[in-house]
Amino acid sequence: MDCHEKEMRLVYALTLNELIDRNPNVYCLEADLSKASGTSPEVSSRHPQNFINCGVQEANMIGVAAGMAREGKVPFCASFTAFATRRVYDQITVSVAYANNNVKIVGTSPGITQGPNGGTHMCFQDLAIMRAMPNMHVYSPADANELRAILFHMAGSKQPTYLQLIRLKMPKIFEGSYRFDPNRAVRLHEGNDVTLVSTGFMTHVALDVAHKLSSEGIKVDLLHYSAVKPFDSQILVDSARRTGAVVTVENQNIIGGLGSAVCEVLCEHRPVKTKRMGMPDRFGEVADPDYLFDKHGFGLSHIMQTCREMIRSKKAY
Amino acid sequence: MEKQDLSLENLDELAREFRYVLTDAICRSGSGHIGGVMSLVEIVITLYYRVMNVRPLEPNWADRDRLVLSKGHAGPMIYTALAYKGFFPKAWLATINQNGTHLPSHMDQNLTPGVDLTAGSLGQGLSAACGMALAAKRDGRKHRIFCIIGDGESDEGQIWEAALFASHHGLDNLIAICDYNKLQIDGFTRQILNLEPLVDKWRAFGWETFEMDGHDWNAIHDTLAKADAVTAKPAMVIAHTVKGKGNSETENRVDCHNIRIPDQATYDRIMCGLECKMELPY
C-alpha cells in the first residue's frame, strides 16, 4: 500500500481491514467517532461483523473490549485522545492494564492537532498518564509507514497498548520496508553537537530542524521515539555522552511525557543539561498549530534557537 | 465435574458450611467484605452446583459458562465455591487476603484458577460481560455469561451504559443478577441513592426482568432457568437478598459491608453469630 499520500486515519482504517483479513479475531470498536477515526465507512462496510460502534460510551467500550480480549479477540478501540485516555483512565487501569487484557487503545488527534475543537478536546497529558500505567506500551508514530508497521506489530502482540493516532496526512519519513521495534528508538539524523529527542507529530518538525541547523554547521543527533514506553535508554545515554546537551520536543505537556522520560533516564545514567519543549503546562484553545507553536514556543524556529542556545551554554557550562 | 443433583437438605448443609468457612477465612485475615459475600451464598452455590457448566480440572475449557463478579469485593464467595468444586485445594481458603495469596479480596483472573474476569472497580464487570457475550455470539458459541452486580454498584453510570449496549446487541446469552440487599457502604440504598423503581428501569432499558428471593433454592433455580430461556434480549434477575445473611452479628446491619477483626475476642463474637459450629476444611 502506498500510504504516505493518504491521511493517517485512512491508513489506520485500511490497515485494520488488512489485519482483519488476516485474523478475524481483530475487531474495530468505536464510540460514535468512527468517521473521525477513518474507520467508517472503510471498516464498517468491509467488515461489519468486526466493527462495533458502542455509541457515546467510552467507559463501556473499554470494558466490552476487555471482555472480548479475555475471549481471544484483539479489539482496537478509538476515540479522541481526551476520551480514549483521561476520561476512561480507571477503566483502562483495571479492566485492561491490571487484568493484562489484550486491548489496543487508539487516541486520535493528539494535542494541537485537535485544532477547531479547542481546549476541552485538546489533550496534552495522554503520553504521561498512559506511560505511568504498568503493563501498558505507549506508541506515537510520526508518519503513515510507521503507523502501518506499528499496527501490524500491535495486532500480533498480546500487549495492552496505547497508540497516538494523528489523523492528518503527514510528511513521509520512513520507507514502506520500515520495521518497528518497540525497544528501539530511531536515529533520524546523526551529529555530535546536540541531541534532539522527539516523538509523533513533532518528529517531522525536528527533522526540519536538524536539516536547517546542518546548513549552519550544527550537527544534530535526532532520536525519534515511536515507543515512549518501553523506553530505549541506551541510545539516549550514548548520544548524551557524545553531545553533552539534550533538547526534547513533543506535542504534549512538558510534564510527564517524553521530556520527563528523557530526564528520568539522563539524571540516573548520564546527567547533562536538558531542555524540555512542548506545552508549558497550559491548556489548549481553538487555534491552528502555527498559532499554538508561536504562543507556546515549540515550533521550528523555537527549537532551532533552543538548540543553538544549548550548544552555547554547553561551552560555558 | 458437571452439575450435581443435590437435595434441599444437602444445599442447606452446604450453605451453612460455606458461611462458616467464609466467616472464618475473612475474620482470620483481619478484615473483609463479609456483608455482600453472605448475601450471595445461595445464588453462587446454585450457579456452580446446579446451573453452570464448568470443569474444575480444566478451568479454561472453551465451552464453559462464564461468571463475572462485577461486585468484585465478594471474591471470597466465589473462591469458596471454586475450592469446594475442586478448582484448587480448600487449604487455599485460609490464605484469603493474606500476603502472597492467590485469593485476593477482589477478583483477579491472573491469580485464581476458575476466575473468569478481574473486577474490583465498580461498574466495569458488566461491560466486560457484554464483551464476552458479544464475542461468544460472533463466534457462534453456545455458552452463557452470568454476571453478578451489586445494588450499590448500580449507582455507577457505566452499569447503565452496559445496560443500553446489551439490549441493543440482543445479548440473550447474558444473564445478570443484581444482589439487591438494599444496603451500600454508607447506609440503605433508599437513603444514599434510591434505585427504585429498579425493575422498571431494567425493563425500560430493554432487558427481560425477573425478581426472586435470593435465599430460596427453588426460586433461584427456577428463575435462572426462565432467564436462560429468554431470547433476543438480555435478562436481569433482581435478587432480593439480606446483606450479612446467616450471622446475627452481621445480618442486615449497616456496618457489615467490611468488618474489622482486630483481636481474638472480636473473632469469637463474630463466629458465635453463626448458627453452627463445624470442622474447618483447612
Coordinates of C-alpha atoms in Angstrom, one line a residue, chain A:
Chain A
M1 CA 0.0 0.0 0.0
D2 CA 1.4 3.4 -1.0
C3 CA 0.2 5.1 2.2
H4 CA 2.2 8.3 2.7
E5 CA -0.1 10.1 0.2
K6 CA -3.1 9.3 2.4
E7 CA -4.4 10.8 5.7
M8 CA -3.2 8.8 8.7
R9 CA -6.7 7.9 9.7
L10 CA -7.4 6.3 6.3
V11 CA -4.2 4.4 6.7
Y12 CA -5.4 3.3 10.1
A13 CA -8.7 2.0 8.6
L14 CA -7.2 0.4 5.6
T15 CA -4.6 -1.4 7.7
L16 CA -7.2 -2.6 10.1
N17 CA -9.0 -4.1 7.1
E18 CA -5.9 -5.9 6.2
L19 CA -5.4 -7.1 9.7
I20 CA -9.0 -8.4 9.9
D21 CA -8.5 -10.2 6.6
R22 CA -5.5 -12.0 8.1
N23 CA -7.0 -12.6 11.5
P24 CA -10.8 -12.5 12.0
N25 CA -10.2 -12.0 15.8
V26 CA -9.2 -8.4 15.2
Y27 CA -12.1 -6.1 16.0
C28 CA -12.6 -2.3 15.4
L29 CA -14.5 -0.6 18.3
E30 CA -15.7 3.0 18.1
A31 CA -17.6 5.4 20.4
D32 CA -19.5 7.4 17.8
L33 CA -16.4 8.9 16.3
S34 CA -15.9 6.3 13.6
K35 CA -15.9 8.9 10.7
A36 CA -13.3 11.0 12.6
S37 CA -11.2 7.9 13.2
G38 CA -11.5 7.0 9.5
T39 CA -13.0 3.5 10.2
S40 CA -16.4 4.4 8.8
P41 CA -17.2 3.6 6.1
E42 CA -13.8 1.8 5.4
V43 CA -14.0 -0.9 8.1
S44 CA -17.7 -0.7 8.9
S45 CA -18.7 -1.6 5.3
R46 CA -15.9 -4.1 4.5
H47 CA -16.0 -5.9 7.9
P48 CA -19.4 -5.2 9.5
Q49 CA -19.1 -8.3 11.7
N50 CA -15.8 -7.0 13.1
F51 CA -17.0 -3.4 13.6
I52 CA -18.8 -2.4 16.8
N53 CA -20.0 1.1 17.3
C54 CA -20.6 1.4 21.0
G55 CA -22.3 4.8 20.8
V56 CA -21.1 7.7 23.0
Q57 CA -19.9 5.5 25.9
E58 CA -16.2 5.3 26.1
A59 CA -16.1 3.6 29.5
N60 CA -18.3 0.8 28.3
M61 CA -16.3 0.5 25.1
I62 CA -13.1 -0.2 27.1
G63 CA -15.0 -2.7 29.3
V64 CA -16.5 -4.5 26.3
A65 CA -13.1 -4.6 24.7
A66 CA -11.6 -6.1 27.9
G67 CA -14.2 -8.9 27.8
M68 CA -13.6 -9.5 24.1
A69 CA -9.9 -9.7 24.7
R70 CA -10.4 -12.2 27.5
E71 CA -12.2 -14.4 24.9
G72 CA -9.2 -14.1 22.5
K73 CA -10.2 -11.1 20.4
V74 CA -7.9 -8.3 19.6
P75 CA -10.0 -5.1 19.9
F76 CA -8.8 -1.7 18.7
C77 CA -10.8 1.0 20.5
A78 CA -10.6 4.5 19.1
S79 CA -11.7 7.9 20.2
F80 CA -10.2 11.4 20.6
T81 CA -7.1 11.2 22.8
A82 CA -9.0 13.0 25.6
F83 CA -11.8 10.5 25.7
A84 CA -9.7 7.5 24.9
T85 CA -7.4 8.1 27.9
R86 CA -8.2 10.6 30.6
R87 CA -12.0 10.0 30.5
V88 CA -11.6 6.3 31.0
Y89 CA -8.4 6.1 33.0
D90 CA -9.7 3.8 35.7
Q91 CA -11.4 1.5 33.2
I92 CA -8.1 1.2 31.3
T93 CA -6.2 0.8 34.6
V94 CA -8.3 -2.0 36.0
S95 CA -10.1 -3.8 33.1
V96 CA -7.2 -3.6 30.7
A97 CA -3.8 -3.0 32.3
Y98 CA -4.2 -4.6 35.7
A99 CA -6.0 -7.5 34.3
N100 CA -3.5 -7.6 31.4
N101 CA -6.2 -7.9 28.8
N102 CA -5.0 -7.5 25.3
V103 CA -6.8 -4.3 24.4
K104 CA -5.4 -1.7 21.9
I105 CA -6.4 1.9 22.7
V106 CA -6.2 4.4 19.9
G107 CA -6.3 8.1 20.8
T108 CA -6.9 10.3 17.7
S109 CA -6.0 13.9 17.1
P110 CA -3.3 14.3 19.7
G111 CA -2.5 17.7 21.3
I112 CA -2.5 20.7 19.0
T113 CA -3.9 18.7 16.0
Q114 CA -7.3 18.8 17.7
G115 CA -7.5 22.4 16.3
P116 CA -11.0 23.6 15.9
N117 CA -12.4 21.6 18.9
G118 CA -10.3 23.6 21.2
G119 CA -9.4 23.4 24.9
T120 CA -11.9 20.9 26.0
H121 CA -10.7 18.3 23.5
M122 CA -7.0 19.1 23.3
C123 CA -5.3 16.5 25.4
F124 CA -1.7 17.1 26.3
Q125 CA -1.4 14.6 29.1
D126 CA -2.1 11.2 27.4
L127 CA 1.5 10.1 26.9
A128 CA 2.2 11.0 30.6
I129 CA -0.8 9.2 32.1
M130 CA -0.6 6.2 29.9
R131 CA 3.1 5.9 30.4
A132 CA 2.6 5.8 34.2
M133 CA 0.5 2.7 33.9
P134 CA 2.1 -0.7 34.5
N135 CA 1.7 -3.3 31.7
M136 CA 1.0 -0.6 29.1
H137 CA 3.0 0.1 26.0
V138 CA 2.8 3.6 24.6
Y139 CA 3.4 4.4 20.9
S140 CA 3.3 7.6 18.9
P141 CA 4.2 7.1 15.2
A142 CA 5.3 10.0 13.0
D143 CA 4.2 9.0 9.5
A144 CA 2.0 6.6 7.7
N145 CA 4.5 3.9 7.0
E146 CA 5.5 3.9 10.7
L147 CA 1.8 3.8 11.7
R148 CA 1.3 0.8 9.5
A149 CA 4.3 -1.1 10.8
I150 CA 3.1 -0.3 14.4
L151 CA -0.4 -1.5 13.7
F152 CA 0.9 -4.8 12.4
H153 CA 3.1 -5.2 15.5
M154 CA 0.1 -4.4 17.8
A155 CA -2.2 -6.9 16.1
G156 CA 0.4 -9.6 16.6
S157 CA 1.3 -8.9 20.2
K158 CA -0.6 -9.7 23.4
Q159 CA 0.5 -6.4 25.0
P160 CA -2.1 -3.8 26.2
T161 CA -1.1 -0.8 24.1
Y162 CA -1.9 2.9 23.7
L163 CA -1.4 4.4 20.3
Q164 CA -1.5 8.1 19.5
L165 CA -3.0 8.4 16.0
I166 CA -2.5 11.7 14.1
R167 CA -5.5 11.9 11.7
L168 CA -3.8 14.2 9.2
K169 CA -1.7 13.4 6.2
M170 CA 1.9 13.6 7.4
P171 CA 5.2 14.1 5.5
K172 CA 6.9 10.9 4.6
I173 CA 9.8 10.0 6.9
F174 CA 10.0 6.2 6.7
E175 CA 10.1 3.8 3.8
G176 CA 7.5 1.1 3.3
S177 CA 10.1 -1.5 4.3
Y178 CA 10.4 0.1 7.8
R179 CA 10.3 -2.5 10.7
F180 CA 9.0 -1.3 14.1
D181 CA 10.8 -2.5 17.2
P182 CA 9.2 -1.2 20.5
N183 CA 12.6 -1.5 22.3
R184 CA 14.5 0.7 19.8
A185 CA 14.4 4.5 19.2
V186 CA 15.4 5.5 15.7
R187 CA 18.3 7.9 14.9
L188 CA 17.0 10.1 12.0
H189 CA 20.0 12.4 11.8
E190 CA 23.5 11.9 13.2
G191 CA 25.5 14.6 14.9
N192 CA 27.7 15.4 17.9
D193 CA 26.7 18.9 18.8
V194 CA 23.3 18.5 20.4
T195 CA 20.8 15.6 21.0
L196 CA 17.3 16.4 19.8
V197 CA 14.6 13.9 21.0
S198 CA 11.1 13.9 19.5
T199 CA 8.0 11.7 19.0
G200 CA 4.8 11.6 17.0
F201 CA 3.7 14.8 15.4
M202 CA 6.8 16.8 16.3
T203 CA 9.3 14.4 14.6
H204 CA 8.8 15.9 11.1
V205 CA 9.4 19.4 12.6
A206 CA 12.5 18.1 14.4
L207 CA 13.8 16.6 11.2
D208 CA 13.5 20.0 9.5
V209 CA 15.4 21.5 12.5
A210 CA 18.2 19.0 12.0
H211 CA 18.5 19.7 8.3
K212 CA 18.4 23.5 8.7
L213 CA 20.9 23.6 11.5
S214 CA 23.1 21.3 9.4
S215 CA 23.4 24.1 6.9
E216 CA 24.6 26.4 9.7
G217 CA 27.3 23.8 10.6
I218 CA 25.4 22.5 13.7
K219 CA 25.2 18.7 13.7
V220 CA 22.1 17.4 15.5
D221 CA 21.7 13.9 16.8
L222 CA 18.0 13.4 16.2
L223 CA 16.4 10.5 18.1
H224 CA 12.8 9.6 17.3
Y225 CA 10.9 7.6 19.9
S226 CA 7.9 5.9 18.3
A227 CA 7.7 3.9 21.5
V228 CA 7.7 6.2 24.5
K229 CA 7.2 3.1 26.6
P230 CA 9.2 0.8 26.7
F231 CA 11.9 3.5 26.6
D232 CA 15.2 2.9 24.8
S233 CA 17.6 4.2 27.3
Q234 CA 20.8 3.1 25.7
I235 CA 20.7 5.1 22.5
L236 CA 19.9 8.3 24.6
V237 CA 22.7 7.8 27.1
D238 CA 25.2 7.1 24.3
S239 CA 24.0 10.2 22.4
A240 CA 24.1 12.4 25.5
R241 CA 27.6 11.2 26.3
R242 CA 28.7 12.4 22.8
T243 CA 26.8 15.7 22.6
G244 CA 26.6 16.8 26.3
A245 CA 23.3 18.7 25.6
V246 CA 19.8 17.4 25.1
V247 CA 16.6 19.1 23.8
T248 CA 13.2 17.3 23.9
V249 CA 10.2 18.3 21.9
E250 CA 6.7 16.9 22.0
N251 CA 3.1 17.7 21.2
Q252 CA 2.3 17.3 24.9
N253 CA 2.6 19.0 28.2
I254 CA 6.3 19.1 29.2
I255 CA 5.3 17.5 32.5
G256 CA 5.2 13.7 32.4
G257 CA 5.6 12.8 28.7
L258 CA 8.6 12.2 26.5
G259 CA 10.7 15.0 28.1
S260 CA 10.1 13.6 31.5
A261 CA 11.1 10.1 30.3
V262 CA 14.3 11.5 28.9
C263 CA 15.1 13.4 32.1
E264 CA 14.4 10.3 34.2
V265 CA 17.0 8.3 32.2
L266 CA 19.6 11.1 32.0
C267 CA 19.5 12.0 35.6
E268 CA 20.2 8.4 36.6
H269 CA 22.7 7.4 33.9
R270 CA 24.2 10.5 32.3
P271 CA 23.3 13.9 33.8
V272 CA 23.6 16.6 31.1
K273 CA 21.9 19.9 30.6
T274 CA 18.5 19.2 29.2
K275 CA 15.7 21.4 27.9
R276 CA 12.1 20.2 27.6
M277 CA 9.9 21.8 24.9
G278 CA 6.2 21.3 24.4
M279 CA 3.1 22.8 26.0
P280 CA 4.4 24.6 29.1
D281 CA 1.8 23.3 31.5
R282 CA -1.1 25.1 29.8
F283 CA -4.5 24.1 28.4
G284 CA -5.1 24.3 24.7
E285 CA -7.6 26.5 22.8
V286 CA -9.2 26.8 19.3
A287 CA -6.3 27.5 17.1
D288 CA -4.2 26.1 14.3
P289 CA -0.8 24.5 15.0
D290 CA 1.3 27.5 13.9
Y291 CA -0.5 29.8 16.3
L292 CA 0.0 27.5 19.2
F293 CA 3.6 26.8 18.3
D294 CA 4.3 30.6 18.4
K295 CA 2.2 31.2 21.5
H296 CA 3.8 28.4 23.5
G297 CA 7.3 28.4 21.9
F298 CA 7.8 24.9 20.5
G299 CA 7.7 25.4 16.7
L300 CA 10.5 25.1 14.2
S301 CA 12.2 28.4 14.9
H302 CA 12.0 28.0 18.7
I303 CA 13.5 24.5 18.5
M304 CA 16.4 25.8 16.3
Q305 CA 17.0 28.6 18.7
T306 CA 16.9 26.4 21.7
C307 CA 19.4 24.0 20.1
R308 CA 21.8 26.9 19.4
E309 CA 21.5 28.2 23.0
M310 CA 22.1 24.7 24.4
I311 CA 25.3 24.4 22.4
R312 CA 26.4 27.8 23.6
S313 CA 25.6 27.2 27.2
K314 CA 27.3 23.8 27.0
K315 CA 30.6 25.6 26.3
A316 CA 30.0 27.9 29.3
Y317 CA 28.8 25.1 31.5

